[in-house]
Amino acid sequence: MTFATSIGAGSGGELRGAPSVFRTALRMLSQNWGEGQLEVALPGGRLLTITGSQPGPTARLIVNDYSFMRRVMTSGGIGFGEAYMAGQWDTPDLPAL
């Protein structure tokens, strides 16, 4: 499944219950992803994949708490780092992100 397809269908069942800021951010990512893939593991265990228009590496973002996206949207890269340190998201390969 490609993430853009499920988002284009009105947010799909995959994101039901996720905060609107999280859904909006993932929709924006799916529309602008350039190369490779981003696998997003949701708190319920569902896996979404955002695929870029060009081939490239694959990274995995494990979402432990949807609220991490609010930190990212308000504080950018600093918020992304703070959310990681707070355990709101994880990854098996930090440099890949």
Short mmCIF file of N, CA and C in Angstrom, two decimals:
data_model
loop_
_atom_site.label_atom_id
_atom_site.label_comp_id
_atom_site.label_asym_id
_atom_site.label_seq_id
_atom_site.Cartn_x
_atom_site.Cartn_y
_atom_site.Cartn_z
N MET A 1 0.84 -1.18 0.00
CA MET A 1 0.00 0.00 0.00
C MET A 1 0.89 1.24 0.00
N THR A 2 0.56 2.18 -0.81
CA THR A 2 1.27 3.45 -0.75
C THR A 2 0.48 4.40 0.11
N PHE A 3 1.18 5.17 0.89
CA PHE A 3 0.54 6.07 1.84
C PHE A 3 -0.30 7.11 1.13
N ALA A 4 0.21 7.65 0.04
CA ALA A 4 -0.53 8.70 -0.67
C ALA A 4 -1.91 8.22 -1.09
N THR A 5 -2.03 6.97 -1.48
CA THR A 5 -3.33 6.44 -1.89
C THR A 5 -4.30 6.42 -0.72
N SER A 6 -3.86 5.96 0.45
CA SER A 6 -4.78 5.89 1.59
C SER A 6 -5.15 7.28 2.08
N ILE A 7 -4.24 8.23 2.03
CA ILE A 7 -4.54 9.60 2.45
C ILE A 7 -5.48 10.25 1.44
N GLY A 8 -5.25 10.02 0.17
CA GLY A 8 -6.09 10.62 -0.85
C GLY A 8 -7.54 10.17 -0.76
N ALA A 9 -7.78 9.08 -0.11
CA ALA A 9 -9.14 8.56 0.04
C ALA A 9 -9.79 9.06 1.32
N GLY A 10 -9.45 10.27 1.77
CA GLY A 10 -10.08 10.84 2.94
C GLY A 10 -9.47 10.39 4.24
N SER A 11 -8.19 10.20 4.27
CA SER A 11 -7.40 9.83 5.44
C SER A 11 -7.39 8.35 5.74
N GLY A 12 -8.23 7.57 5.09
CA GLY A 12 -8.19 6.12 5.26
C GLY A 12 -8.40 5.68 6.69
N GLY A 13 -8.73 4.42 6.87
CA GLY A 13 -8.92 3.86 8.19
C GLY A 13 -7.65 3.78 8.99
N GLU A 14 -6.50 3.79 8.31
CA GLU A 14 -5.22 3.66 8.99
C GLU A 14 -4.98 4.78 9.99
N LEU A 15 -5.52 5.96 9.71
CA LEU A 15 -5.25 7.12 10.56
C LEU A 15 -6.45 7.54 11.40
N ARG A 16 -7.49 6.74 11.39
CA ARG A 16 -8.64 7.06 12.21
C ARG A 16 -8.21 7.11 13.67
N GLY A 17 -8.53 8.16 14.35
CA GLY A 17 -8.15 8.31 15.75
C GLY A 17 -6.87 9.10 15.95
N ALA A 18 -6.10 9.31 14.88
CA ALA A 18 -4.88 10.11 14.99
C ALA A 18 -5.26 11.59 14.99
N PRO A 19 -4.53 12.42 15.74
CA PRO A 19 -4.82 13.85 15.75
C PRO A 19 -4.71 14.46 14.35
N SER A 20 -5.48 15.51 14.11
CA SER A 20 -5.49 16.13 12.78
C SER A 20 -4.12 16.68 12.39
N VAL A 21 -3.34 17.18 13.36
CA VAL A 21 -2.02 17.70 13.01
C VAL A 21 -1.12 16.58 12.47
N PHE A 22 -1.27 15.38 13.02
CA PHE A 22 -0.49 14.24 12.56
C PHE A 22 -0.94 13.83 11.16
N ARG A 23 -2.25 13.72 10.95
CA ARG A 23 -2.77 13.36 9.62
C ARG A 23 -2.34 14.37 8.56
N THR A 24 -2.42 15.65 8.91
CA THR A 24 -2.04 16.71 7.96
C THR A 24 -0.57 16.64 7.62
N ALA A 25 0.27 16.45 8.64
CA ALA A 25 1.71 16.37 8.40
C ALA A 25 2.06 15.19 7.50
N LEU A 26 1.46 14.03 7.73
CA LEU A 26 1.75 12.88 6.88
C LEU A 26 1.23 13.07 5.47
N ARG A 27 0.09 13.73 5.34
CA ARG A 27 -0.42 14.02 4.00
C ARG A 27 0.57 14.91 3.25
N MET A 28 1.08 15.93 3.93
CA MET A 28 2.06 16.83 3.31
C MET A 28 3.33 16.08 2.93
N LEU A 29 3.80 15.21 3.82
CA LEU A 29 5.00 14.42 3.52
C LEU A 29 4.76 13.54 2.29
N SER A 30 3.61 12.90 2.23
CA SER A 30 3.34 11.98 1.12
C SER A 30 3.28 12.72 -0.22
N GLN A 31 2.87 13.97 -0.20
CA GLN A 31 2.77 14.74 -1.44
C GLN A 31 4.11 15.32 -1.87
N ASN A 32 5.08 15.37 -0.96
CA ASN A 32 6.35 16.03 -1.26
C ASN A 32 7.58 15.14 -1.10
N TRP A 33 7.39 13.86 -0.83
CA TRP A 33 8.53 12.96 -0.62
C TRP A 33 9.27 12.78 -1.93
N GLY A 34 10.59 13.03 -1.95
CA GLY A 34 11.35 13.01 -3.19
C GLY A 34 11.96 11.69 -3.57
N GLU A 35 12.65 11.03 -2.64
CA GLU A 35 13.32 9.79 -3.00
C GLU A 35 13.28 8.80 -1.86
N GLY A 36 13.31 7.52 -2.23
CA GLY A 36 13.30 6.46 -1.22
C GLY A 36 11.93 6.27 -0.60
N GLN A 37 11.95 5.63 0.56
CA GLN A 37 10.70 5.35 1.27
C GLN A 37 10.82 5.69 2.74
N LEU A 38 9.70 6.10 3.30
CA LEU A 38 9.59 6.27 4.75
C LEU A 38 8.48 5.34 5.21
N GLU A 39 8.84 4.39 6.05
CA GLU A 39 7.86 3.50 6.66
C GLU A 39 7.48 4.11 8.00
N VAL A 40 6.20 4.27 8.23
CA VAL A 40 5.70 4.87 9.47
C VAL A 40 4.90 3.81 10.21
N ALA A 41 5.43 3.36 11.36
CA ALA A 41 4.74 2.37 12.19
C ALA A 41 3.91 3.13 13.21
N LEU A 42 2.59 2.96 13.14
CA LEU A 42 1.68 3.67 14.02
C LEU A 42 1.58 2.98 15.38
N PRO A 43 1.11 3.69 16.41
CA PRO A 43 1.01 3.10 17.75
C PRO A 43 0.23 1.79 17.81
N GLY A 44 -0.77 1.62 16.97
CA GLY A 44 -1.56 0.39 16.96
C GLY A 44 -0.89 -0.76 16.22
N GLY A 45 0.27 -0.51 15.63
CA GLY A 45 1.01 -1.56 14.92
C GLY A 45 0.87 -1.51 13.41
N ARG A 46 -0.01 -0.69 12.89
CA ARG A 46 -0.19 -0.58 11.44
C ARG A 46 1.03 0.10 10.81
N LEU A 47 1.42 -0.34 9.62
CA LEU A 47 2.59 0.21 8.93
C LEU A 47 2.13 0.91 7.65
N LEU A 48 2.48 2.19 7.54
CA LEU A 48 2.21 2.97 6.33
C LEU A 48 3.53 3.23 5.63
N THR A 49 3.51 3.33 4.31
CA THR A 49 4.72 3.59 3.55
C THR A 49 4.52 4.80 2.65
N ILE A 50 5.43 5.74 2.75
CA ILE A 50 5.46 6.90 1.85
C ILE A 50 6.58 6.62 0.86
N THR A 51 6.26 6.63 -0.42
CA THR A 51 7.25 6.31 -1.46
C THR A 51 7.50 7.54 -2.31
N GLY A 52 8.76 7.89 -2.45
CA GLY A 52 9.14 9.02 -3.28
C GLY A 52 9.10 8.70 -4.76
N SER A 53 9.25 9.72 -5.57
CA SER A 53 9.20 9.53 -7.02
C SER A 53 10.51 8.94 -7.56
N GLN A 54 11.58 9.02 -6.79
CA GLN A 54 12.88 8.48 -7.18
C GLN A 54 13.28 7.36 -6.23
N PRO A 55 14.04 6.38 -6.72
CA PRO A 55 14.53 5.33 -5.81
C PRO A 55 15.50 5.91 -4.80
N GLY A 56 15.63 5.24 -3.68
CA GLY A 56 16.55 5.69 -2.64
C GLY A 56 16.43 4.81 -1.40
N PRO A 57 17.04 5.24 -0.31
CA PRO A 57 17.03 4.44 0.91
C PRO A 57 15.64 4.38 1.56
N THR A 58 15.48 3.40 2.43
CA THR A 58 14.25 3.26 3.20
C THR A 58 14.57 3.52 4.67
N ALA A 59 13.74 4.34 5.29
CA ALA A 59 13.89 4.63 6.72
C ALA A 59 12.59 4.26 7.42
N ARG A 60 12.68 3.93 8.70
CA ARG A 60 11.48 3.57 9.47
C ARG A 60 11.35 4.50 10.68
N LEU A 61 10.16 5.05 10.82
CA LEU A 61 9.80 5.91 11.95
C LEU A 61 8.74 5.19 12.75
N ILE A 62 9.03 4.88 14.00
CA ILE A 62 8.10 4.18 14.88
C ILE A 62 7.45 5.22 15.79
N VAL A 63 6.17 5.43 15.60
CA VAL A 63 5.43 6.43 16.37
C VAL A 63 4.93 5.79 17.66
N ASN A 64 5.43 6.28 18.79
CA ASN A 64 4.98 5.79 20.10
C ASN A 64 3.88 6.68 20.66
N ASP A 65 3.88 7.94 20.26
CA ASP A 65 2.91 8.91 20.77
C ASP A 65 2.66 9.94 19.66
N TYR A 66 1.42 10.02 19.20
CA TYR A 66 1.09 10.93 18.12
C TYR A 66 1.46 12.39 18.42
N SER A 67 1.52 12.75 19.68
CA SER A 67 1.78 14.15 20.03
C SER A 67 3.18 14.63 19.63
N PHE A 68 4.06 13.70 19.23
CA PHE A 68 5.38 14.14 18.80
C PHE A 68 5.28 15.11 17.63
N MET A 69 4.26 14.94 16.80
CA MET A 69 4.14 15.78 15.61
C MET A 69 3.87 17.24 15.98
N ARG A 70 3.17 17.46 17.07
CA ARG A 70 2.94 18.84 17.51
C ARG A 70 4.28 19.51 17.85
N ARG A 71 5.17 18.76 18.51
CA ARG A 71 6.52 19.29 18.81
C ARG A 71 7.26 19.64 17.54
N VAL A 72 7.16 18.74 16.56
CA VAL A 72 7.85 18.97 15.29
C VAL A 72 7.29 20.21 14.59
N MET A 73 5.98 20.33 14.55
CA MET A 73 5.35 21.45 13.85
C MET A 73 5.63 22.78 14.55
N THR A 74 5.77 22.78 15.86
CA THR A 74 6.02 24.04 16.57
C THR A 74 7.50 24.36 16.73
N SER A 75 8.36 23.34 16.75
CA SER A 75 9.79 23.59 17.02
C SER A 75 10.73 23.02 15.98
N GLY A 76 10.22 22.48 14.87
CA GLY A 76 11.07 21.99 13.79
C GLY A 76 12.01 20.87 14.22
N GLY A 77 13.24 20.98 13.78
CA GLY A 77 14.25 19.96 14.06
C GLY A 77 14.53 19.78 15.54
N ILE A 78 14.48 20.87 16.29
CA ILE A 78 14.68 20.78 17.74
C ILE A 78 13.55 19.95 18.35
N GLY A 79 12.32 20.22 17.94
CA GLY A 79 11.18 19.46 18.44
C GLY A 79 11.27 17.99 18.07
N PHE A 80 11.77 17.70 16.87
CA PHE A 80 11.95 16.32 16.42
C PHE A 80 12.93 15.60 17.35
N GLY A 81 14.04 16.27 17.66
CA GLY A 81 15.04 15.70 18.58
C GLY A 81 14.51 15.55 19.99
N GLU A 82 13.79 16.55 20.48
CA GLU A 82 13.23 16.47 21.83
C GLU A 82 12.22 15.34 21.94
N ALA A 83 11.41 15.16 20.90
CA ALA A 83 10.42 14.09 20.90
C ALA A 83 11.10 12.72 20.91
N TYR A 84 12.22 12.60 20.20
CA TYR A 84 12.98 11.35 20.21
C TYR A 84 13.51 11.08 21.61
N MET A 85 14.09 12.10 22.23
CA MET A 85 14.63 11.93 23.58
C MET A 85 13.54 11.61 24.59
N ALA A 86 12.33 12.11 24.36
CA ALA A 86 11.20 11.86 25.26
C ALA A 86 10.55 10.49 25.00
N GLY A 87 11.01 9.78 23.96
CA GLY A 87 10.47 8.46 23.65
C GLY A 87 9.16 8.49 22.88
N GLN A 88 8.83 9.64 22.28
CA GLN A 88 7.58 9.75 21.54
C GLN A 88 7.68 9.08 20.16
N TRP A 89 8.88 8.89 19.66
CA TRP A 89 9.10 8.15 18.43
C TRP A 89 10.44 7.46 18.52
N ASP A 90 10.65 6.47 17.66
CA ASP A 90 11.90 5.70 17.66
C ASP A 90 12.20 5.28 16.24
N THR A 91 13.36 4.68 16.04
CA THR A 91 13.76 4.17 14.74
C THR A 91 14.87 3.14 14.95
N PRO A 92 14.93 2.13 14.10
CA PRO A 92 16.04 1.19 14.20
C PRO A 92 17.33 1.72 13.56
N ASP A 93 17.23 2.83 12.81
CA ASP A 93 18.39 3.38 12.11
C ASP A 93 18.31 4.91 12.12
N LEU A 94 18.79 5.54 13.19
CA LEU A 94 18.68 6.98 13.34
C LEU A 94 19.31 7.76 12.19
N PRO A 95 20.51 7.43 11.72
CA PRO A 95 21.09 8.19 10.62
C PRO A 95 20.25 8.15 9.33
N ALA A 96 19.46 7.10 9.13
CA ALA A 96 18.64 7.00 7.94
C ALA A 96 17.54 8.06 7.91
N LEU A 97 17.12 8.53 9.09
CA LEU A 97 16.09 9.55 9.14
C LEU A 97 16.71 10.92 8.96
#
